[in-house]
Amino acid sequence: MAEQHLHGTPASPGVALGLVWLRPERIDDGRHVAPAEREAQRQVALGALSAAAEALRELAAGLDGEEAAIVETGAMMALDPALTQSVADAVTADGLSAAAAILRATDGYAETIAALNDETLAARADDVRSLGRRAARLTSDDLAREQPPGGEVIIVAHDLGPADVAELAGSLAGVALVGGGATGHAAIVARSLGIPMVTGLAAELLAVDSGATVVLDGTAGSVIVDPSSAVSAATATEVQRNRRAAKRARAEHSRPAVTTDGRKIAVLANVASRAELDAALAEGAEGIGLLRTELAFLDAPDWPSEQQHSDALRPILAGLGGRCAIVRVLDFGADKSPPFLGRIPERGLELLLAHPDALLSQLRAILQSARDHELVLLLPMVDSPSQIVETRGLLESAAGELGIVSLPRIGSMVETPAAAADARAIAAECDLLSIGTNDLTASTLGVNRFTSGDGVAHDPRVLRLIASSVEAAHGAGIPIEVCGEAASDPRMLPLLVGLGIDELSVGAAQVGAVRARIRALDAADAGRLARSTLAMEAAEQVEAAVLRHQRPSESTRGAVQVGL
Ligand code: PEP
Ligand code: MG
């Protein structure tokens, strides 16, 4: 059979080879229930909803931090009185079967949310639908028992809930979805559990037979159905190589990340949960380079209180074992807007400074935590040095109230061309610069970071901004890190080290691989390469130069290695 190539959105990095599993779903059977049977069906429907809530609660109990909170929210939704009422009404008044009533009520709820035309709320709509499918399956004993077959399985579905990914994690090699998005909750859980995932694939994927062979590349966002034996064999080799590399990375976690000519690069982790921190430490992370505090509050009904901030921070920081954490204040806005904010134009620090009480609550929680841990306070989407001065003023007044004399260091993110252009003045006001290449690439090249694969951080226009930011930081005598996805891109590593970056903060599952690549790199050589790329015109030229520079054994592996 001919190979079928499908392209979607990269949602969780890594490569997988496996057999398709289309989980059988309960469908709306359209059966009309006679009045005499309706009470029994109503009981079945409500029983399935509470069984779904119970299963989600149990699942949440085995997870940590952000993943637990996401799954727990599903349990609460299942028992939402408005939802249970409309399910009950659909059975008793309209004569729908238990499964049909659940699917109709949850779809209706999801559609209302999705119609708000907000990317974040659309992700919640997927969660509601997945809850409906889960509860509908529970109305049938056969479907409730359905489990993935053994071996390497790639689940193919329209969309999946975060709980589905967490629950099936042990049996899945990869996830391929027609719906969903890279910022959806299922993707967040897949990334933190290291399961490759692609979203936004063409609907024809759903017509693929269960048991068909599939190659999935969660880094490139591609799927190949019925791959040729050569492609299957190459992918199987890649998967094995990645597994060996991950195992080696764990075994070598205590070896320092030092280049062959003796330059030490700190490798830290991007985390939002304790589970991610533990996984990162096992691979040798030297601390947290970016704690995305907003991810714990994407469903918050209001600005989080000081207590809620402390409750979210405490379990993560408790795992640090004396290492440093760079804790970013809430980066709400754009795709990370909880429902209470609606659709707001502001983002990051600008938004927080417009709500000083909310910022003060988080600053107080961070100051309290900094009594026991070494923390750096990181400011997102900084536009100008005056924003740092204003934040420092608030930090000082919060510290004054709490009787705290020693303030944490302050870091500023460089995520826009404006911030990069002003990097000298920004660096003069803080103790660390942190380049967010995800936003910097998108804003410099004018692409959408969530839907487009067009913009790459090795575009010379982005590289020039990174180079000038490094100069600004070092000119001010402060360190500079990179914490966007580019920090773990093998093509970017020689460029970032060559341009003088001091620290890299990467996804938990990438820490060991990045440390190993640093040990194989010559910093002086990388410096010559990086400087030569600054005068180039196109990303393709940069990529070709990097590939020429890499040793032949590495250059043949290609982009799939990003997901190591
Ligand atoms: C970035 O923009 O690169 C970054 C690290 O911030 P976030 O991905 O959380 O926007
Ligand atoms: Mg950012």
Coordinates of C-alpha atoms and ligand atoms in Angstrom, one line a residue:
M1 CA 0.0 0.0 0.0
A2 CA 1.2 3.5 -0.8
E3 CA 2.5 5.7 2.0
Q4 CA 0.0 8.4 3.1
H5 CA 1.6 11.6 4.4
L6 CA -0.4 13.9 6.7
H7 CA 0.8 17.2 8.2
G8 CA -0.5 18.7 11.4
T9 CA 0.8 20.7 14.3
P10 CA 3.7 19.5 16.5
A11 CA 2.2 19.2 20.0
S12 CA 4.7 17.0 21.9
P13 CA 8.2 16.2 20.6
G14 CA 9.6 12.8 19.7
V15 CA 9.2 10.0 17.2
A16 CA 7.0 6.9 17.4
L17 CA 6.4 3.9 15.3
G18 CA 3.3 1.8 16.1
L19 CA 0.0 0.3 15.2
V20 CA -3.2 2.5 15.0
W21 CA -5.7 2.1 17.8
L22 CA -9.1 3.7 17.2
R23 CA -10.7 3.4 20.6
P24 CA -14.3 2.3 20.1
E25 CA -16.7 5.1 21.2
R26 CA -20.3 5.0 22.2
I27 CA -22.3 6.8 19.6
D28 CA -25.6 8.5 19.9
D29 CA -27.8 5.5 19.0
G30 CA -30.9 7.7 18.4
R31 CA -33.0 5.1 20.3
H32 CA -36.2 6.4 21.7
V33 CA -36.7 5.2 25.3
A34 CA -40.3 4.3 26.3
P35 CA -41.6 6.3 29.3
A36 CA -41.6 3.3 31.5
E37 CA -37.9 2.7 31.0
R38 CA -36.8 6.3 31.4
E39 CA -36.2 6.3 35.1
A40 CA -33.8 3.4 34.8
Q41 CA -32.0 5.1 31.9
R42 CA -31.8 8.3 33.9
Q43 CA -30.1 6.3 36.7
V44 CA -27.7 4.7 34.2
A45 CA -26.8 8.2 32.9
L46 CA -26.2 9.8 36.3
G47 CA -24.4 6.7 37.5
A48 CA -22.0 6.9 34.4
L49 CA -21.4 10.6 35.2
S50 CA -20.5 9.9 38.8
A51 CA -18.4 6.9 37.8
A52 CA -16.5 9.1 35.3
A53 CA -16.0 11.7 38.1
E54 CA -14.7 9.0 40.4
A55 CA -12.4 7.6 37.8
L56 CA -11.0 11.1 37.1
R57 CA -10.5 11.8 40.8
E58 CA -8.6 8.5 41.2
L59 CA -6.5 9.4 38.1
A60 CA -5.8 12.9 39.5
A61 CA -4.6 11.4 42.8
G62 CA -1.8 9.6 40.9
L63 CA -0.7 12.7 39.2
D64 CA 1.1 15.9 40.4
G65 CA 0.6 19.6 40.2
E66 CA -0.7 20.9 36.9
E67 CA -1.7 17.5 35.4
A68 CA -3.6 16.6 38.6
A69 CA -5.4 20.0 38.6
I70 CA -6.4 19.6 34.9
V71 CA -7.8 16.1 35.5
E72 CA -9.5 17.1 38.7
T73 CA -11.3 19.9 36.8
G74 CA -12.8 17.1 34.6
A75 CA -14.2 15.4 37.7
M76 CA -15.8 18.6 38.9
M77 CA -17.4 19.2 35.4
A78 CA -18.9 15.7 35.5
L79 CA -20.8 16.6 38.6
D80 CA -21.7 20.1 37.6
P81 CA -25.4 20.5 38.5
A82 CA -26.2 22.3 35.2
L83 CA -24.8 19.4 33.3
T84 CA -26.4 16.6 35.3
Q85 CA -29.7 18.4 35.1
S86 CA -29.6 18.6 31.3
V87 CA -28.6 15.0 31.0
A88 CA -31.5 14.0 33.2
D89 CA -33.9 16.2 31.2
A90 CA -32.7 14.7 27.9
V91 CA -33.7 11.2 29.2
T92 CA -36.9 12.0 31.0
A93 CA -38.3 14.7 28.8
D94 CA -36.9 13.8 25.4
G95 CA -36.6 10.0 25.8
L96 CA -33.0 9.8 24.9
S97 CA -30.9 6.8 25.9
A98 CA -28.4 7.3 28.7
A99 CA -25.4 7.5 26.3
A100 CA -27.2 9.7 23.9
A101 CA -28.3 12.1 26.6
I102 CA -24.7 12.4 28.0
L103 CA -23.3 13.0 24.5
R104 CA -25.9 15.6 23.6
A105 CA -25.6 17.5 26.9
T106 CA -21.8 17.6 26.9
D107 CA -21.7 18.5 23.2
G108 CA -24.1 21.3 23.8
Y109 CA -22.0 22.6 26.7
A110 CA -18.8 22.3 24.6
E111 CA -20.3 24.1 21.7
T112 CA -21.4 27.0 23.9
I113 CA -17.8 27.3 25.1
A114 CA -16.3 26.9 21.6
A115 CA -18.6 29.5 20.2
L116 CA -16.9 32.1 22.3
N117 CA -14.1 32.0 19.7
D118 CA -11.3 31.9 22.2
E119 CA -8.4 29.5 21.8
T120 CA -8.1 28.8 25.5
L121 CA -11.8 28.2 26.0
A122 CA -11.8 26.0 22.9
A123 CA -9.3 23.8 24.7
R124 CA -11.8 23.5 27.6
A125 CA -14.5 22.5 25.1
D126 CA -12.4 19.6 24.1
D127 CA -12.1 18.6 27.7
V128 CA -15.9 18.6 28.1
R129 CA -16.4 16.5 25.0
S130 CA -13.8 14.0 26.2
L131 CA -15.7 13.8 29.5
G132 CA -18.9 13.1 27.6
R133 CA -17.2 10.3 25.6
R134 CA -15.8 8.8 28.8
A135 CA -19.1 8.9 30.6
A136 CA -20.9 7.5 27.5
R137 CA -18.5 4.6 27.4
L138 CA -19.3 3.9 31.0
T139 CA -22.9 3.3 30.1
S140 CA -21.8 0.1 28.4
D141 CA -19.9 -2.6 30.3
D142 CA -18.2 -3.8 27.1
L143 CA -16.9 -0.4 26.1
A144 CA -15.9 0.5 29.6
R145 CA -13.5 -2.5 29.6
E146 CA -12.0 -1.6 26.2
Q147 CA -8.2 -1.2 26.5
P148 CA -5.4 -0.6 24.0
P149 CA -3.9 -3.7 22.5
G150 CA -0.4 -4.5 23.8
G151 CA 2.8 -3.4 22.0
E152 CA 3.5 0.0 20.4
V153 CA 0.2 1.7 20.0
I154 CA -0.6 5.0 18.4
I155 CA -4.0 6.3 19.4
V156 CA -5.9 8.0 16.6
A157 CA -8.9 10.1 17.5
H158 CA -10.7 13.3 16.7
D159 CA -9.7 14.7 20.1
L160 CA -8.7 13.4 23.5
G161 CA -9.0 14.7 27.0
P162 CA -6.0 15.3 29.2
A163 CA -7.3 12.5 31.5
D164 CA -7.3 10.1 28.5
V165 CA -3.6 10.8 27.8
A166 CA -2.6 10.4 31.5
E167 CA -4.6 7.2 31.9
L168 CA -3.4 5.5 28.7
A169 CA 0.2 6.9 29.0
G170 CA 1.7 3.5 29.9
S171 CA 0.3 1.9 26.8
L172 CA 0.8 4.6 24.2
A173 CA 3.8 5.2 21.9
G174 CA 2.1 8.3 20.4
V175 CA -1.0 10.3 19.9
A176 CA -2.4 11.5 16.5
L177 CA -5.4 13.9 16.7
V178 CA -7.6 15.5 14.1
G179 CA -8.7 18.2 16.5
G180 CA -6.9 19.6 19.5
G181 CA -4.1 22.1 19.6
A182 CA -0.6 22.3 20.8
T183 CA -1.7 24.4 23.7
G184 CA -4.6 22.2 24.7
H185 CA -4.5 20.3 28.0
A186 CA -4.0 16.9 26.3
A187 CA -0.9 18.3 24.7
I188 CA 0.4 19.7 28.0
V189 CA 0.0 16.3 29.7
A190 CA 1.6 14.5 26.7
R191 CA 4.6 16.8 26.8
S192 CA 5.1 16.3 30.5
L193 CA 4.9 12.6 30.2
G194 CA 7.2 12.5 27.1
I195 CA 4.6 11.0 24.7
P196 CA 5.0 12.2 21.1
M197 CA 1.8 13.9 19.8
V198 CA 0.6 15.6 16.6
T199 CA -2.7 17.6 16.5
G200 CA -4.7 19.2 13.7
L201 CA -4.3 16.4 11.2
A202 CA -6.7 15.9 8.2
A203 CA -10.0 14.2 9.1
E204 CA -9.1 11.4 6.6
L205 CA -6.9 10.0 9.4
L206 CA -10.0 8.7 11.1
A207 CA -10.7 6.4 8.1
V208 CA -7.5 4.6 8.7
D209 CA -7.9 1.0 9.9
S210 CA -7.2 0.0 13.5
G211 CA -3.9 -2.0 13.3
A212 CA -2.4 0.0 10.4
T213 CA 1.2 0.9 10.8
V214 CA 2.0 4.6 11.5
V215 CA 5.1 6.7 11.9
L216 CA 4.5 9.8 14.0
D217 CA 6.9 12.7 14.3
G218 CA 5.7 14.9 17.1
T219 CA 8.6 17.4 16.5
A220 CA 7.9 17.9 12.8
G221 CA 4.1 17.5 13.2
S222 CA 3.8 14.8 10.6
V223 CA 2.2 11.3 10.4
I224 CA 2.9 8.6 7.7
V225 CA 0.3 5.9 7.4
D226 CA 1.5 2.6 5.9
P227 CA 5.1 3.7 5.7
S228 CA 7.5 1.9 3.4
S229 CA 9.6 -0.8 5.0
A230 CA 12.6 1.5 4.6
V231 CA 10.8 4.3 6.5
S232 CA 9.6 1.9 9.2
A233 CA 13.0 0.5 9.7
A234 CA 14.7 3.9 9.9
T235 CA 12.1 5.1 12.4
A236 CA 12.4 1.9 14.5
T237 CA 16.2 2.6 14.6
E238 CA 15.5 6.2 15.5
V239 CA 13.1 5.2 18.3
Q240 CA 15.7 2.7 19.7
R241 CA 18.5 5.3 19.4
N242 CA 16.3 7.8 21.3
R243 CA 15.5 5.3 24.0
R244 CA 19.2 4.4 24.4
A245 CA 20.1 8.1 24.5
A246 CA 17.5 8.8 27.1
K247 CA 18.7 5.9 29.2
R248 CA 22.3 7.0 28.8
A249 CA 21.3 10.6 29.7
R250 CA 19.8 9.3 32.9
A251 CA 22.8 7.2 33.7
E252 CA 25.1 10.2 33.0
H253 CA 23.0 12.8 34.8
S254 CA 25.8 13.7 37.1
R255 CA 28.4 14.4 34.4
P256 CA 28.8 18.1 33.9
A257 CA 27.6 19.8 30.8
V258 CA 31.0 21.2 29.7
T259 CA 32.1 21.7 26.1
T260 CA 35.2 19.9 24.8
D261 CA 37.2 23.1 25.2
G262 CA 36.0 23.6 28.8
R263 CA 33.0 26.0 28.7
K264 CA 30.3 25.2 31.2
I265 CA 26.7 25.7 30.1
A266 CA 24.1 25.4 32.8
V267 CA 21.2 23.2 31.7
L268 CA 18.0 23.8 33.6
A269 CA 14.4 22.7 33.1
N270 CA 11.1 24.4 32.0
V271 CA 8.5 23.0 34.4
A272 CA 5.0 23.7 35.6
S273 CA 4.6 20.6 37.9
R274 CA 6.5 18.5 40.4
A275 CA 6.3 15.5 38.1
E276 CA 8.2 17.4 35.4
L277 CA 10.8 18.7 37.9
D278 CA 11.4 15.1 39.2
A279 CA 11.8 13.8 35.6
A280 CA 14.2 16.7 34.8
L281 CA 16.4 16.2 37.9
A282 CA 16.7 12.5 37.0
E283 CA 18.3 13.6 33.7
G284 CA 20.7 16.1 35.5
A285 CA 18.8 19.4 35.4
E286 CA 20.7 22.0 37.5
G287 CA 17.5 23.7 38.6
I288 CA 14.4 25.3 37.2
G289 CA 15.1 27.7 34.4
L290 CA 11.5 28.6 33.8
L291 CA 8.6 27.9 36.1
R292 CA 5.4 28.8 34.1
T293 CA 3.2 29.7 37.1
E294 CA 0.2 30.7 34.9
L295 CA -0.3 27.1 33.7
A296 CA -1.7 26.1 37.1
F297 CA -4.3 28.8 36.8
L298 CA -5.7 28.5 33.3
D299 CA -9.1 27.6 34.7
A300 CA -9.1 30.0 37.6
P301 CA -12.3 31.8 38.2
D302 CA -10.5 35.0 39.4
W303 CA -7.0 36.3 40.0
P304 CA -5.2 33.7 42.2
S305 CA -4.8 34.7 45.9
E306 CA -1.5 34.7 47.7
Q307 CA -2.5 31.4 49.4
Q308 CA -3.3 29.8 46.0
H309 CA 0.1 30.9 44.6
S310 CA 1.8 29.5 47.7
D311 CA -0.1 26.2 47.4
A312 CA 0.9 25.8 43.8
L313 CA 4.5 26.8 44.3
R314 CA 5.3 24.8 47.5
P315 CA 5.2 21.2 46.2
I316 CA 7.3 22.1 43.2
L317 CA 9.9 24.0 45.1
A318 CA 10.1 21.3 47.7
G319 CA 11.7 19.1 45.1
L320 CA 14.6 21.4 44.3
G321 CA 17.0 20.0 46.9
G322 CA 18.9 23.4 47.2
R323 CA 19.0 24.1 43.5
C324 CA 17.9 27.5 42.1
A325 CA 14.5 28.2 40.5
I326 CA 13.6 31.0 38.1
V327 CA 10.0 31.6 38.8
R328 CA 8.1 33.6 36.3
V329 CA 5.1 35.7 37.4
L330 CA 1.8 35.0 35.6
D331 CA 2.1 35.2 31.9
F332 CA -1.6 35.5 31.2
G333 CA -3.0 36.7 27.9
A334 CA -3.1 35.5 24.3
D335 CA -3.5 31.7 24.4
K336 CA -3.1 31.6 28.2
S337 CA -6.2 33.6 29.2
P338 CA -8.3 32.1 31.9
P339 CA -12.0 32.5 31.3
F340 CA -12.3 35.4 33.9
L341 CA -10.1 37.6 31.8
G342 CA -12.1 37.1 28.6
R343 CA -10.4 38.3 25.5
I344 CA -7.9 40.9 26.6
P345 CA -5.3 42.7 24.4
E346 CA -2.6 42.9 27.1
R347 CA -0.2 40.1 27.9
G348 CA 2.4 39.2 30.6
L349 CA 3.9 42.0 32.7
E350 CA 1.9 44.8 31.1
L351 CA -1.3 43.0 32.2
L352 CA 0.0 42.4 35.7
L353 CA 1.0 46.0 36.2
A354 CA -2.5 47.0 35.2
H355 CA -3.7 44.7 38.1
P356 CA -1.1 45.6 40.9
D357 CA -3.1 43.9 43.6
A358 CA -3.0 40.6 41.7
L359 CA 0.7 41.0 41.1
L360 CA 1.3 41.9 44.8
S361 CA -0.4 38.6 45.9
Q362 CA 2.0 36.6 43.7
L363 CA 5.0 38.7 44.8
R364 CA 4.2 38.0 48.4
A365 CA 3.9 34.3 47.8
I366 CA 7.2 34.3 45.9
L367 CA 9.0 36.4 48.6
Q368 CA 7.8 33.9 51.3
S369 CA 9.0 31.0 49.3
A370 CA 12.4 32.7 48.7
R371 CA 13.0 32.5 52.5
D372 CA 13.6 28.7 52.0
H373 CA 14.8 28.5 48.4
E374 CA 17.1 30.3 46.0
L375 CA 14.7 32.0 43.6
V376 CA 15.0 34.5 40.7
L377 CA 11.8 36.4 39.9
L378 CA 11.3 36.3 36.1
L379 CA 9.2 38.9 34.3
P380 CA 7.3 37.9 31.1
M381 CA 6.9 39.9 27.9
V382 CA 8.9 42.9 29.2
D383 CA 8.6 45.9 26.9
S384 CA 10.7 48.5 28.6
P385 CA 13.1 49.1 31.5
S386 CA 10.5 51.2 33.3
Q387 CA 8.3 48.1 33.8
I388 CA 11.1 46.5 35.7
V389 CA 11.5 49.6 37.9
E390 CA 7.8 49.6 38.6
T391 CA 7.8 45.9 39.5
R392 CA 10.8 46.3 41.8
G393 CA 8.9 49.1 43.6
L394 CA 6.0 46.7 44.2
L395 CA 8.4 43.9 45.3
E396 CA 10.1 46.3 47.8
S397 CA 6.8 47.3 49.3
A398 CA 5.6 43.7 49.6
A399 CA 9.0 42.8 51.2
G400 CA 8.6 45.7 53.6
E401 CA 5.1 44.5 54.7
L402 CA 6.5 41.0 55.3
G403 CA 9.7 42.2 57.1
I404 CA 11.9 40.7 54.4
V405 CA 15.2 42.5 53.8
S406 CA 16.9 40.4 51.1
L407 CA 15.1 40.5 47.8
P408 CA 15.3 37.8 45.2
R409 CA 17.2 38.6 42.0
I410 CA 15.0 39.8 39.0
G411 CA 15.2 38.4 35.5
S412 CA 13.7 39.9 32.4
M413 CA 12.4 38.0 29.4
V414 CA 13.4 39.1 26.0
E415 CA 10.5 38.1 23.8
T416 CA 9.8 40.9 21.4
P417 CA 12.0 42.9 18.9
A418 CA 11.3 46.0 21.1
A419 CA 12.8 44.3 24.1
A420 CA 15.8 43.0 22.1
A421 CA 16.3 46.5 20.8
D422 CA 16.2 47.9 24.3
A423 CA 18.2 45.0 25.8
R424 CA 21.0 47.2 27.1
A425 CA 18.7 49.4 29.2
I426 CA 16.7 46.4 30.3
A427 CA 19.8 44.6 31.3
A428 CA 20.9 47.6 33.4
E429 CA 17.8 47.2 35.5
C430 CA 17.9 43.4 36.2
D431 CA 20.1 40.5 37.2
L432 CA 19.4 38.0 34.3
L433 CA 18.1 38.1 30.8
S434 CA 16.0 35.1 29.6
I435 CA 15.3 34.8 25.8
G436 CA 11.9 33.4 25.1
T437 CA 12.5 32.2 21.6
N438 CA 8.9 31.0 21.1
D439 CA 7.5 34.5 21.3
L440 CA 10.6 36.2 20.0
T441 CA 10.6 34.1 16.8
A442 CA 6.9 34.6 16.2
S443 CA 7.0 38.4 16.9
T444 CA 10.1 39.0 14.9
L445 CA 9.0 37.0 11.9
G446 CA 5.3 37.9 12.2
V447 CA 4.0 34.3 12.4
N448 CA 1.6 32.6 14.7
R449 CA 3.6 30.5 17.1
F450 CA 0.8 28.0 17.6
T451 CA -0.4 27.3 14.1
S452 CA 2.5 27.9 11.8
G453 CA 5.6 25.9 11.2
D454 CA 7.0 28.8 9.0
G455 CA 9.0 30.7 11.6
V456 CA 12.2 29.1 12.9
A457 CA 14.5 30.5 15.6
H458 CA 17.5 29.9 13.3
D459 CA 16.3 32.6 11.0
P460 CA 19.1 35.1 10.8
R461 CA 16.8 38.0 11.9
V462 CA 16.1 36.1 15.2
L463 CA 19.8 35.1 15.6
R464 CA 20.9 38.8 15.3
L465 CA 18.5 39.7 18.1
I466 CA 19.8 36.9 20.2
A467 CA 23.4 38.0 19.5
S468 CA 22.7 41.6 20.5
S469 CA 20.9 40.5 23.7
V470 CA 23.9 38.4 24.7
E471 CA 26.1 41.5 24.2
A472 CA 23.8 43.6 26.3
A473 CA 23.7 41.1 29.1
H474 CA 27.4 40.5 29.2
G475 CA 28.0 44.2 28.8
A476 CA 26.0 44.7 32.0
G477 CA 27.8 41.8 33.7
I478 CA 24.7 39.6 34.0
P479 CA 24.1 36.1 32.7
I480 CA 21.7 35.2 29.9
E481 CA 19.6 32.1 29.3
V482 CA 17.4 30.8 26.5
C483 CA 14.2 29.1 27.7
G484 CA 12.1 28.7 24.5
E485 CA 11.8 25.5 22.5
A486 CA 14.9 26.5 20.5
A487 CA 17.0 25.7 23.6
S488 CA 16.6 22.0 22.9
D489 CA 16.7 22.2 19.1
P490 CA 20.0 20.4 18.0
R491 CA 20.3 22.9 15.1
M492 CA 20.3 25.8 17.5
L493 CA 22.6 24.4 20.1
P494 CA 25.9 25.3 18.4
L495 CA 24.5 28.7 17.5
L496 CA 23.4 29.5 21.1
V497 CA 26.6 28.3 22.7
G498 CA 28.6 30.0 19.9
L499 CA 26.8 33.3 20.5
G500 CA 27.7 33.1 24.2
I501 CA 24.5 32.0 26.0
D502 CA 25.3 30.9 29.6
E503 CA 22.3 28.8 30.4
L504 CA 19.7 26.7 28.6
S505 CA 16.3 25.9 30.0
V506 CA 14.6 23.0 28.2
G507 CA 11.6 20.6 28.6
A508 CA 12.1 18.0 31.2
A509 CA 12.3 15.2 28.7
Q510 CA 15.1 17.0 26.8
V511 CA 17.6 17.8 29.6
G512 CA 19.8 14.7 29.3
A513 CA 20.1 14.9 25.5
V514 CA 21.0 18.6 25.6
R515 CA 23.6 18.0 28.3
A516 CA 25.1 15.2 26.2
R517 CA 25.2 17.4 23.0
I518 CA 27.0 20.1 24.9
R519 CA 29.7 17.6 26.0
A520 CA 30.3 16.9 22.3
L521 CA 30.6 20.5 21.2
D522 CA 33.6 22.7 20.8
A523 CA 32.6 26.2 22.0
A524 CA 35.3 28.1 20.0
D525 CA 34.3 26.3 16.8
A526 CA 30.6 26.9 17.5
G527 CA 31.5 30.6 18.0
R528 CA 33.0 30.8 14.5
L529 CA 29.9 29.1 13.0
A530 CA 27.5 31.3 14.9
R531 CA 29.2 34.5 13.9
S532 CA 29.2 33.4 10.2
T533 CA 25.5 32.9 10.3
L534 CA 24.7 36.4 11.5
A535 CA 25.4 37.8 8.0
M536 CA 23.2 35.2 6.3
E537 CA 19.9 36.0 4.7
A538 CA 17.8 32.9 5.1
A539 CA 17.1 30.2 7.7
E540 CA 17.9 27.6 5.0
Q541 CA 21.4 28.9 4.7
V542 CA 21.9 28.8 8.4
E543 CA 20.6 25.2 8.6
A544 CA 22.9 24.1 5.8
A545 CA 25.9 25.7 7.6
V546 CA 24.9 24.0 10.9
L547 CA 24.6 20.6 9.2
R548 CA 28.0 21.1 7.5
H549 CA 29.5 21.9 10.9
Q550 CA 28.1 18.9 12.6
R551 CA 30.0 15.7 12.5
P552 CA 28.7 13.4 9.7
S553 CA 27.3 10.9 12.1
E554 CA 25.0 13.6 13.6
S555 CA 24.2 15.4 10.4
T556 CA 22.5 12.4 8.9
R557 CA 20.1 12.0 11.7
G558 CA 18.0 15.0 10.8
A559 CA 15.3 16.8 12.6
V560 CA 13.7 13.9 14.2
Q561 CA 16.5 13.9 16.7
V562 CA 15.0 17.1 18.3
G563 CA 12.7 14.8 20.2
L564 CA 15.4 12.8 21.9
Ligands
PEP1 C1 8.9 31.7 25.0 O1 8.1 32.6 24.5 O2 9.9 31.2 24.4 C2 8.7 31.3 26.4 C3 9.6 30.5 27.0 O3 7.5 31.7 27.0 P1 6.1 30.9 26.8 O4 6.4 29.7 25.8 O5 5.7 30.4 28.1 O6 5.3 32.0 26.2
MG2 MG 6.8 33.6 25.9

